[in-house]
Short mmCIF file of C-alpha atoms in Angstrom, two decimals:
data_model
loop_
_atom_site.label_atom_id
_atom_site.label_comp_id
_atom_site.label_asym_id
_atom_site.label_seq_id
_atom_site.Cartn_x
_atom_site.Cartn_y
_atom_site.Cartn_z
CA MET W 1 36.81 96.80 -32.04
CA ARG W 2 40.34 97.74 -32.95
CA ILE W 3 41.59 95.84 -29.89
CA LEU W 4 39.66 92.73 -30.94
CA ARG W 5 40.99 92.99 -34.45
CA THR W 6 44.52 93.35 -33.15
CA LEU W 7 43.99 90.40 -30.80
CA ARG W 8 42.78 88.23 -33.66
CA THR W 9 45.81 89.22 -35.72
CA ALA W 10 48.13 88.40 -32.82
CA LEU W 11 46.54 84.98 -32.32
CA GLN W 12 46.83 84.19 -36.02
CA ALA W 13 50.51 85.10 -35.89
CA LEU W 14 51.07 82.82 -32.90
CA MET W 15 49.20 79.92 -34.48
CA ARG W 16 51.57 79.91 -37.44
CA ASN W 17 54.12 78.16 -35.25
CA PRO W 18 52.24 76.56 -32.31
CA MET W 19 55.15 74.38 -31.16
CA ARG W 20 57.45 77.37 -30.78
CA ALA W 21 54.68 79.26 -28.96
CA LEU W 22 54.22 76.32 -26.60
CA LEU W 23 57.93 76.02 -25.87
CA THR W 24 58.12 79.79 -25.36
CA THR W 25 55.57 79.59 -22.57
CA LEU W 26 57.39 76.72 -20.84
CA GLY W 27 59.24 79.01 -18.45
CA ILE W 28 56.01 80.75 -17.44
CA VAL W 29 54.27 77.37 -17.02
CA ILE W 30 56.96 76.09 -14.67
CA GLY W 31 57.17 79.37 -12.76
CA VAL W 32 53.43 79.75 -12.21
CA GLY W 33 53.04 76.04 -11.42
CA ALA W 34 55.76 76.27 -8.79
CA VAL W 35 54.18 79.38 -7.26
CA ILE W 36 50.75 77.74 -7.02
CA ALA W 37 52.15 74.50 -5.56
CA MET W 38 54.31 76.32 -3.02
CA MET W 39 51.48 78.59 -1.92
CA GLU W 40 49.05 75.68 -1.45
CA ILE W 41 51.58 73.51 0.37
CA GLY W 42 52.63 76.42 2.57
CA LYS W 43 49.04 77.29 3.36
CA GLY W 44 48.31 73.67 4.21
CA SER W 45 51.34 73.53 6.51
CA SER W 46 50.28 76.67 8.37
CA ALA W 47 46.74 75.32 8.75
CA ALA W 48 48.11 72.01 10.05
CA ILE W 49 50.26 73.83 12.62
CA GLN W 50 47.33 75.92 13.78
CA LYS W 51 45.14 72.83 14.02
CA SER W 52 47.78 70.95 15.98
CA ILE W 53 48.20 73.85 18.39
CA ALA W 54 44.44 74.12 18.80
CA SER W 55 44.25 70.38 19.55
CA MET W 56 46.70 70.91 22.43
CA GLY W 57 44.43 73.57 23.86
CA ALA W 58 44.08 77.05 22.44
CA ASN W 59 45.39 79.90 24.61
CA THR W 60 46.84 77.41 27.08
CA ILE W 61 48.98 78.61 29.98
CA LEU W 62 50.94 76.20 32.17
CA VAL W 63 52.08 77.03 35.71
CA LEU W 64 54.83 74.82 37.12
CA PRO W 65 56.23 74.77 40.64
CA GLY W 66 59.47 76.56 41.32
CA SER W 67 62.91 75.21 42.06
CA ALA W 68 64.57 74.59 45.38
CA ALA W 69 68.12 75.64 46.14
CA SER W 70 70.45 74.74 48.97
CA GLY W 71 74.08 75.66 49.49
CA GLY W 72 74.31 77.22 46.04
CA ILE W 73 72.87 74.10 44.39
CA THR W 74 69.65 74.46 42.43
CA PHE W 75 67.56 71.33 42.12
CA GLY W 76 65.61 72.37 39.06
CA ALA W 77 61.96 73.11 38.30
CA GLY W 78 59.50 71.06 40.30
CA SER W 79 61.92 70.22 43.10
CA VAL W 80 59.69 72.07 45.53
CA MET W 81 55.92 71.88 45.43
CA THR W 82 54.37 75.28 45.75
CA LEU W 83 51.07 74.94 43.90
CA THR W 84 47.83 73.92 45.53
CA PRO W 85 44.25 73.38 44.37
CA MET W 86 43.38 76.53 46.28
CA ASP W 87 45.72 78.43 43.96
CA ALA W 88 43.61 77.19 41.07
CA ASP W 89 40.44 78.38 42.80
CA ALA W 90 41.99 81.77 43.49
CA ILE W 91 43.14 82.20 39.88
CA GLN W 92 39.69 81.24 38.61
CA ARG W 93 38.10 83.71 41.01
CA GLU W 94 40.49 86.67 40.76
CA CYS W 95 41.83 86.62 37.19
CA PRO W 96 39.21 87.82 34.69
CA SER W 97 41.47 87.08 31.72
CA VAL W 98 41.58 83.37 32.64
CA ARG W 99 38.71 81.32 31.27
CA SER W 100 39.23 78.09 33.17
CA VAL W 101 41.78 76.44 35.48
CA ALA W 102 42.53 72.78 36.13
CA PRO W 103 44.93 71.44 38.79
CA ILE W 104 46.89 68.40 37.65
CA VAL W 105 48.52 65.51 39.50
CA ARG W 106 50.52 63.26 37.22
CA ALA W 107 51.20 59.55 37.52
CA ARG W 108 52.58 56.80 35.35
CA SER W 109 51.58 53.22 35.95
CA GLN W 110 50.20 50.12 34.31
CA VAL W 111 46.47 50.00 33.63
CA VAL W 112 44.94 46.52 33.78
CA TYR W 113 41.65 45.17 32.47
CA GLY W 114 41.13 41.40 32.63
CA ASN W 115 44.17 39.79 31.06
CA ARG W 116 45.12 42.89 29.10
CA ASN W 117 47.30 45.76 30.26
CA TRP W 118 48.73 49.01 28.93
CA ILE W 119 50.87 51.85 30.23
CA PRO W 120 49.28 55.06 28.94
CA ALA W 121 51.42 58.05 28.06
CA SER W 122 49.51 60.21 30.53
CA ILE W 123 47.57 59.55 33.72
CA PHE W 124 46.24 62.86 34.92
CA GLY W 125 44.44 63.52 38.16
CA THR W 126 42.45 66.67 37.60
CA THR W 127 38.95 68.15 37.59
CA SER W 128 36.31 68.35 34.91
CA ALA W 129 37.67 71.79 34.00
CA PHE W 130 40.57 70.01 32.28
CA LEU W 131 38.31 69.23 29.32
CA GLU W 132 37.35 72.88 28.92
CA VAL W 133 40.94 74.04 29.18
CA ARG W 134 42.01 71.60 26.46
CA ASP W 135 38.96 72.34 24.29
CA TRP W 136 37.94 68.72 24.77
CA LYS W 137 34.30 69.40 25.49
CA GLU W 138 32.67 66.48 23.71
CA LEU W 139 32.86 62.87 24.84
CA ALA W 140 32.64 59.88 22.55
CA GLU W 141 30.40 58.17 25.13
CA GLY W 142 29.53 58.33 28.81
CA ASP W 143 29.77 61.32 31.17
CA VAL W 144 32.41 63.43 32.88
CA PHE W 145 33.20 62.90 36.56
CA THR W 146 31.83 65.64 38.80
CA ASP W 147 33.20 67.95 41.48
CA ARG W 148 31.63 65.64 44.06
CA ASP W 149 33.74 62.78 42.67
CA VAL W 150 36.80 65.00 43.15
CA LEU W 151 35.77 65.93 46.69
CA ASN W 152 35.12 62.33 47.69
CA ALA W 153 38.13 60.89 45.81
CA ASN W 154 35.79 58.54 43.98
CA LYS W 155 37.37 55.85 41.86
CA VAL W 156 36.03 56.87 38.46
CA CYS W 157 37.88 57.72 35.28
CA LEU W 158 37.72 58.80 31.64
CA LEU W 159 39.70 56.98 28.98
CA GLY W 160 41.23 58.14 25.72
CA LYS W 161 40.58 56.29 22.49
CA THR W 162 43.99 54.66 22.36
CA LEU W 163 43.64 53.24 25.86
CA VAL W 164 40.15 51.94 25.03
CA ARG W 165 41.48 50.24 21.91
CA GLU W 166 44.37 48.58 23.75
CA LEU W 167 42.34 47.36 26.70
CA PHE W 168 38.83 46.76 25.40
CA LEU W 169 39.27 46.21 21.64
CA ASP W 170 35.73 46.59 20.24
CA GLU W 171 34.03 46.34 23.62
CA SER W 172 32.42 49.40 25.23
CA PRO W 173 34.32 50.31 28.44
CA ILE W 174 31.48 52.23 30.08
CA GLY W 175 30.74 50.77 33.51
CA LYS W 176 33.70 48.38 33.38
CA GLU W 177 36.32 48.18 36.10
CA ILE W 178 40.01 48.72 35.42
CA ARG W 179 42.88 48.63 37.91
CA ILE W 180 45.78 51.01 38.45
CA LYS W 181 48.28 49.81 41.04
CA ASN W 182 45.64 47.48 42.43
CA VAL W 183 43.06 50.27 42.74
CA SER W 184 39.80 49.64 40.90
CA PHE W 185 38.41 52.45 38.75
CA ARG W 186 34.99 52.49 37.12
CA VAL W 187 35.04 53.89 33.58
CA VAL W 188 32.38 56.58 33.28
CA GLY W 189 33.28 58.10 29.92
CA VAL W 190 35.40 57.91 26.77
CA LEU W 191 37.08 61.01 25.34
CA SER W 192 36.61 61.97 21.72
CA GLU W 193 39.57 61.38 19.44
CA LYS W 194 42.21 64.14 19.17
CA GLY W 195 45.12 62.48 17.38
CA ALA W 196 48.80 63.31 17.74
CA ASN W 197 50.00 66.79 18.60
CA MET W 198 52.77 68.69 16.81
CA MET W 199 55.43 66.84 18.82
CA GLY W 200 54.00 63.51 17.68
CA VAL W 201 52.61 62.61 21.12
CA ASP W 202 49.41 60.59 21.02
CA GLN W 203 46.89 62.73 22.89
CA ASP W 204 44.39 59.86 23.01
CA ASP W 205 46.72 57.70 25.10
CA ILE W 206 45.44 59.26 28.31
CA LEU W 207 43.49 58.50 31.48
CA LEU W 208 41.74 61.21 33.49
CA ALA W 209 40.52 60.77 37.05
CA PRO W 210 39.79 63.05 40.02
CA TRP W 211 43.06 64.52 41.26
CA THR W 212 42.29 63.47 44.83
CA THR W 213 41.92 59.85 43.71
CA ILE W 214 45.20 59.81 41.83
CA LYS W 215 47.04 61.60 44.60
CA TYR W 216 45.82 59.67 47.62
CA ARG W 217 44.81 56.29 46.23
CA VAL W 218 47.17 55.68 43.27
CA THR W 219 50.38 57.50 44.08
CA GLY W 220 49.75 56.97 47.79
CA SER W 221 51.13 60.42 48.45
CA PRO W 222 50.79 61.55 52.02
CA VAL W 223 50.67 65.21 52.86
CA VAL W 224 53.78 66.66 51.27
CA THR W 225 55.13 70.12 50.87
CA SER W 226 58.50 69.65 49.25
CA VAL W 227 58.41 66.40 47.32
CA GLN W 228 56.84 66.03 43.89
CA SER W 229 53.90 63.67 43.98
CA THR W 230 55.04 61.97 40.79
CA GLY W 231 58.29 60.97 42.32
CA SER W 232 59.37 57.47 43.05
CA ASP W 233 56.01 56.40 44.39
CA ALA W 234 54.22 57.45 41.23
CA THR W 235 56.57 55.90 38.75
CA SER W 236 57.62 52.77 40.57
CA SER W 237 56.10 49.43 39.72
CA SER W 238 55.36 48.61 43.34
CA VAL W 239 51.79 47.62 44.19
CA ASN W 240 49.90 49.54 46.83
CA THR W 241 49.25 47.78 50.07
CA LEU W 242 45.88 47.96 51.76
CA SER W 243 47.21 50.52 54.18
CA LYS W 244 48.07 52.77 51.24
CA LEU W 245 44.85 52.34 49.35
CA TYR W 246 42.52 54.23 51.64
CA PRO W 247 43.04 57.83 52.55
CA GLY W 248 41.39 57.28 55.89
CA SER W 249 44.62 55.80 57.16
CA VAL W 250 46.57 58.84 55.99
CA ALA W 251 46.51 62.03 57.99
CA LEU W 252 45.32 64.82 55.75
CA TYR W 253 46.84 67.53 57.94
CA PRO W 254 50.36 67.62 59.31
CA ALA W 255 50.76 67.61 63.01
CA ARG W 256 51.17 71.12 64.34
CA SER W 257 52.63 72.17 67.59
CA ASP W 258 51.00 74.79 69.75
CA ILE W 259 53.72 77.25 68.86
CA GLN W 260 53.16 76.67 65.14
CA ALA W 261 49.46 77.10 65.56
CA ALA W 262 50.04 80.39 67.33
CA ASP W 263 52.61 81.65 64.82
CA GLN W 264 50.69 80.55 61.74
CA PRO W 265 47.07 81.48 62.08
CA LEU W 266 46.33 80.75 58.43
CA PRO W 267 45.54 77.15 57.46
CA ILE W 268 48.48 75.16 56.20
CA ARG W 269 48.16 74.00 52.64
CA PHE W 270 47.24 70.39 53.06
CA ALA W 271 47.76 69.27 49.48
CA ASN W 272 49.76 70.26 46.50
CA VAL W 273 49.53 69.52 42.81
CA ASP W 274 52.14 69.06 40.13
CA GLN W 275 50.98 71.86 37.87
CA LEU W 276 48.12 74.16 37.01
CA LEU W 277 46.79 74.17 33.46
CA MET W 278 44.62 77.07 32.38
CA ALA W 279 43.18 78.74 29.31
CA ALA W 280 43.06 82.46 28.66
CA VAL W 281 39.87 84.09 27.48
CA SER W 282 41.48 84.75 24.09
CA THR W 283 44.89 84.87 22.45
CA GLU W 284 45.00 88.64 22.91
CA GLU W 285 44.37 88.22 26.64
CA ILE W 286 47.27 85.82 27.28
CA SER W 287 49.64 88.59 28.33
CA ASN W 288 47.08 90.09 30.72
CA ALA W 289 46.27 86.64 32.07
CA ILE W 290 49.95 85.97 32.84
CA ASP W 291 50.23 89.28 34.73
CA GLN W 292 47.08 88.54 36.73
CA ILE W 293 48.22 84.98 37.52
CA THR W 294 51.62 86.25 38.66
CA ASP W 295 50.09 88.86 40.96
CA THR W 296 47.63 86.35 42.41
CA LEU W 297 50.21 83.65 43.11
CA ARG W 298 52.78 86.07 44.54
CA SER W 299 50.14 87.47 46.86
CA ARG W 300 48.96 84.02 47.98
CA HIS W 301 52.50 82.70 48.45
CA ARG W 302 53.46 85.82 50.39
CA ILE W 303 56.40 86.63 48.13
CA ARG W 304 57.88 90.01 48.96
CA GLU W 305 58.80 92.56 46.35
CA GLY W 306 62.22 91.78 44.89
CA GLU W 307 62.04 88.09 45.77
CA ALA W 308 61.99 85.50 43.00
CA ASP W 309 58.78 83.69 42.08
CA ASP W 310 58.34 80.18 43.44
CA PHE W 311 56.56 79.13 40.24
CA ASN W 312 57.14 79.22 36.49
CA ILE W 313 54.63 80.26 33.88
CA ARG W 314 54.77 78.85 30.35
CA ASN W 315 52.51 79.60 27.43
CA MET W 316 52.32 78.45 23.83
CA THR W 317 52.37 81.89 22.24
CA GLU W 318 56.09 81.86 21.51
CA MET W 319 55.93 78.30 20.22
CA THR W 320 53.05 79.24 17.94
CA LYS W 321 54.90 82.28 16.62
CA THR W 322 58.09 80.28 16.08
CA LEU W 323 56.44 77.42 14.20
CA THR W 324 54.23 79.67 12.11
CA GLY W 325 57.17 81.96 11.37
CA THR W 326 59.31 79.01 10.30
CA ALA W 327 56.59 77.72 7.98
CA SER W 328 56.12 81.21 6.49
CA LEU W 329 59.89 81.59 6.05
CA MET W 330 60.17 78.30 4.15
CA THR W 331 57.14 79.17 2.02
CA ASN W 332 58.54 82.61 1.16
CA LEU W 333 61.92 81.10 0.35
CA LEU W 334 60.41 78.58 -2.05
CA LEU W 335 58.16 81.30 -3.45
CA PHE W 336 61.21 83.43 -4.19
CA VAL W 337 62.78 80.54 -6.08
CA ALA W 338 59.55 80.13 -8.05
CA LEU W 339 59.51 83.84 -8.89
CA ILE W 340 63.02 83.48 -10.32
CA SER W 341 61.56 80.88 -12.69
CA LEU W 342 58.99 83.45 -13.79
CA VAL W 343 61.73 85.99 -14.54
CA VAL W 344 63.65 83.37 -16.52
CA GLY W 345 60.46 82.57 -18.41
CA GLY W 346 59.96 86.27 -19.16
CA VAL W 347 63.49 86.56 -20.54
CA GLY W 348 62.77 83.56 -22.77
CA ILE W 349 59.66 85.24 -24.11
CA MET W 350 61.59 88.42 -24.82
CA ASN W 351 64.20 86.45 -26.71
CA ILE W 352 61.66 84.64 -28.87
CA MET W 353 59.74 87.84 -29.52
CA LEU W 354 62.92 89.56 -30.72
CA VAL W 355 63.52 86.65 -33.09
CA SER W 356 59.93 86.94 -34.24
CA VAL W 357 60.33 90.66 -34.96
CA THR W 358 63.41 89.92 -37.06
CA GLU W 359 61.65 87.12 -38.97
CA ARG W 360 58.57 89.27 -39.64
CA THR W 361 60.33 92.47 -40.62
CA ARG W 362 58.94 92.43 -44.16
CA GLU W 363 55.47 91.74 -42.81
CA ILE W 364 55.80 94.74 -40.50
CA GLY W 365 56.97 96.93 -43.37
CA LEU W 366 54.07 95.77 -45.52
CA ARG W 367 51.52 96.54 -42.79
CA MET W 368 52.99 100.01 -42.30
CA ALA W 369 52.91 100.58 -46.05
CA VAL W 370 49.17 99.88 -46.20
CA GLY W 371 48.40 102.25 -43.32
CA ALA W 372 49.24 100.58 -39.99
CA ARG W 373 50.60 103.03 -37.47
CA SER W 374 53.48 102.47 -35.09
CA ARG W 375 51.15 102.08 -32.11
CA ASP W 376 49.21 99.36 -34.01
CA ILE W 377 52.45 97.39 -34.47
CA LEU W 378 53.37 98.01 -30.83
CA ARG W 379 49.96 96.84 -29.65
CA GLN W 380 50.03 93.70 -31.80
CA PHE W 381 53.40 92.45 -30.55
CA LEU W 382 52.58 93.43 -26.99
CA ILE W 383 49.34 91.46 -27.15
CA GLU W 384 51.22 88.46 -28.56
CA ALA W 385 53.59 88.53 -25.57
CA VAL W 386 50.74 88.92 -23.07
CA VAL W 387 48.74 86.11 -24.70
CA LEU W 388 51.76 83.82 -24.47
CA CYS W 389 52.22 84.65 -20.77
CA VAL W 390 48.53 84.32 -19.88
CA ALA W 391 48.27 80.98 -21.73
CA GLY W 392 51.40 79.79 -19.92
CA GLY W 393 49.97 81.04 -16.61
CA ALA W 394 46.70 79.12 -17.17
CA ILE W 395 48.59 75.91 -17.90
CA GLY W 396 50.84 76.60 -14.91
CA ILE W 397 47.84 76.98 -12.59
CA LEU W 398 46.52 73.58 -13.65
CA LEU W 399 50.00 72.08 -13.31
CA GLY W 400 50.53 73.62 -9.86
CA ARG W 401 47.18 72.45 -8.54
CA GLY W 402 47.79 68.98 -9.91
CA GLY W 403 51.26 68.92 -8.37
CA SER W 404 49.99 69.92 -4.95
CA TYR W 405 47.35 67.17 -5.08
CA VAL W 406 50.03 64.64 -6.01
CA VAL W 407 52.09 65.79 -3.01
CA GLN W 408 49.04 65.37 -0.80
CA LEU W 409 48.28 61.89 -2.12
CA ILE W 410 51.81 60.51 -2.10
CA LEU W 411 53.46 62.31 0.82
CA LYS W 412 50.27 62.87 2.86
CA TRP W 413 51.29 66.53 3.14
CA PRO W 414 48.39 68.90 3.93
CA ILE W 415 47.55 71.51 1.30
CA GLY W 416 45.22 74.49 1.30
CA TYR W 417 43.34 75.94 -1.67
CA SER W 418 44.68 79.41 -2.37
CA PRO W 419 42.49 81.55 -4.70
CA GLU W 420 44.62 84.58 -3.94
CA ALA W 421 47.66 82.73 -5.33
CA ILE W 422 45.74 82.01 -8.55
CA ALA W 423 44.69 85.65 -8.88
CA ALA W 424 48.26 86.77 -8.18
CA SER W 425 49.60 84.32 -10.78
CA VAL W 426 47.29 85.73 -13.46
CA LEU W 427 48.36 89.29 -12.63
CA VAL W 428 52.03 88.32 -12.56
CA SER W 429 51.68 86.56 -15.92
CA VAL W 430 50.15 89.65 -17.49
CA GLY W 431 52.85 91.77 -15.88
CA VAL W 432 55.64 89.55 -17.20
CA GLY W 433 54.10 89.70 -20.67
CA VAL W 434 53.93 93.49 -20.61
CA ILE W 435 57.40 93.99 -19.12
CA PHE W 436 59.30 91.50 -21.24
CA GLY W 437 57.22 91.96 -24.39
CA TYR W 438 57.39 95.72 -24.47
CA TYR W 439 60.95 96.03 -25.80
CA PRO W 440 60.45 93.68 -28.81
CA ALA W 441 57.13 95.41 -29.57
CA TRP W 442 58.73 98.85 -29.29
CA ARG W 443 61.56 97.73 -31.56
CA ALA W 444 59.06 96.46 -34.13
CA SER W 445 57.06 99.69 -34.00
CA LYS W 446 60.18 101.78 -34.67
CA LEU W 447 61.12 100.03 -37.90
CA ASP W 448 61.40 102.20 -41.02
CA PRO W 449 58.74 100.94 -43.50
CA ILE W 450 61.07 101.37 -46.50
CA GLU W 451 63.95 99.53 -44.82
CA ALA W 452 61.56 96.87 -43.56
CA LEU W 453 60.24 96.21 -47.08
CA ARG W 454 63.83 95.84 -48.33
CA TYR W 455 64.70 93.34 -45.60
CA GLU W 456 65.55 89.86 -46.91
#
């Protein structure tokens, strides 16, 4: 009851000059508002980064072919093709930390439907496992091509939303025929929409087809072992001739001499792919998956101990850590600036409370004369300071939330609701009130009643 009585007395004292009380809390209002806004914007940014990374395929690992070197000259990654579809099968079979593997053959060419055409950002020859690796399990319409389509190099494909919009407008593409370098493809499905990734690349501007179809019918690649299949044939604007269109006219196996057959009892790899894309079982298993993939590929490629790998493994873990760390760093930096505002606001409250103690010296002396103890005076002024800070914190929370919504509406910046920031702001406000209000309250409680009553 004594606390309630003291609280009522403190509120009455503050209400004598509401404008000064409001201005006193201004520093706390700005500080808490800035903290809330920064926390929500920072949380929204982190969530957006995580979502963008997830849209690119969570736990994704990319294996690229190695580099060739001759006479001290290195030709760079991909200059020698060392990856095969059988490598993908082996990784899927022998690496328990890998969830799914998809071989990829890339191409870039014009896609034509009727009198419309478009060059998609990505034309991937792959298997149906690609959708699982990229967490792209649901289709907007139609079906996925099957392993039999891959085996038979059937001319079927899946289209991304952007490609559908550019070629078919509002028309459904299912069952329609499109052409890539004069090769007809039947559209069997449309991918669900993914949007742009963190690099701003439109992930819906894509065409997926069986890797055998892209490799043998579109790029017209013969059996190669040291030339990237997306080389000049894949990127040139030349149109396939009839002799290039059908794999039957292309020898699937290189000619082998009797000596080669005797020296190399194992089958020669008859096809290679541009890269292998795979997903680990979980984020924690990425490191184990990389070790298992390395062991498997080195064993299959007969790489001796001490020799360099003929492949390169990339994963998105470091990128994720870097981007998330950068977002956290910026958020913490802005949060530190906001906390400085809180300290400045606390100093302002201390200053005003000291002025208030001086102005109310006679009042303090009178209360002591009628029986108030020092701790009652201390409690009253301390409660006044805490009430000012809590009221400023409440206004600051509303201001911060409103500011973050304005940022979202105007700048289209993602935000995330942060209840922990609100709870922390309330605690910090109370703490600022106690810390910066204690000295004026202590000074008021130590006044001599006789001297206080004489004060003019």
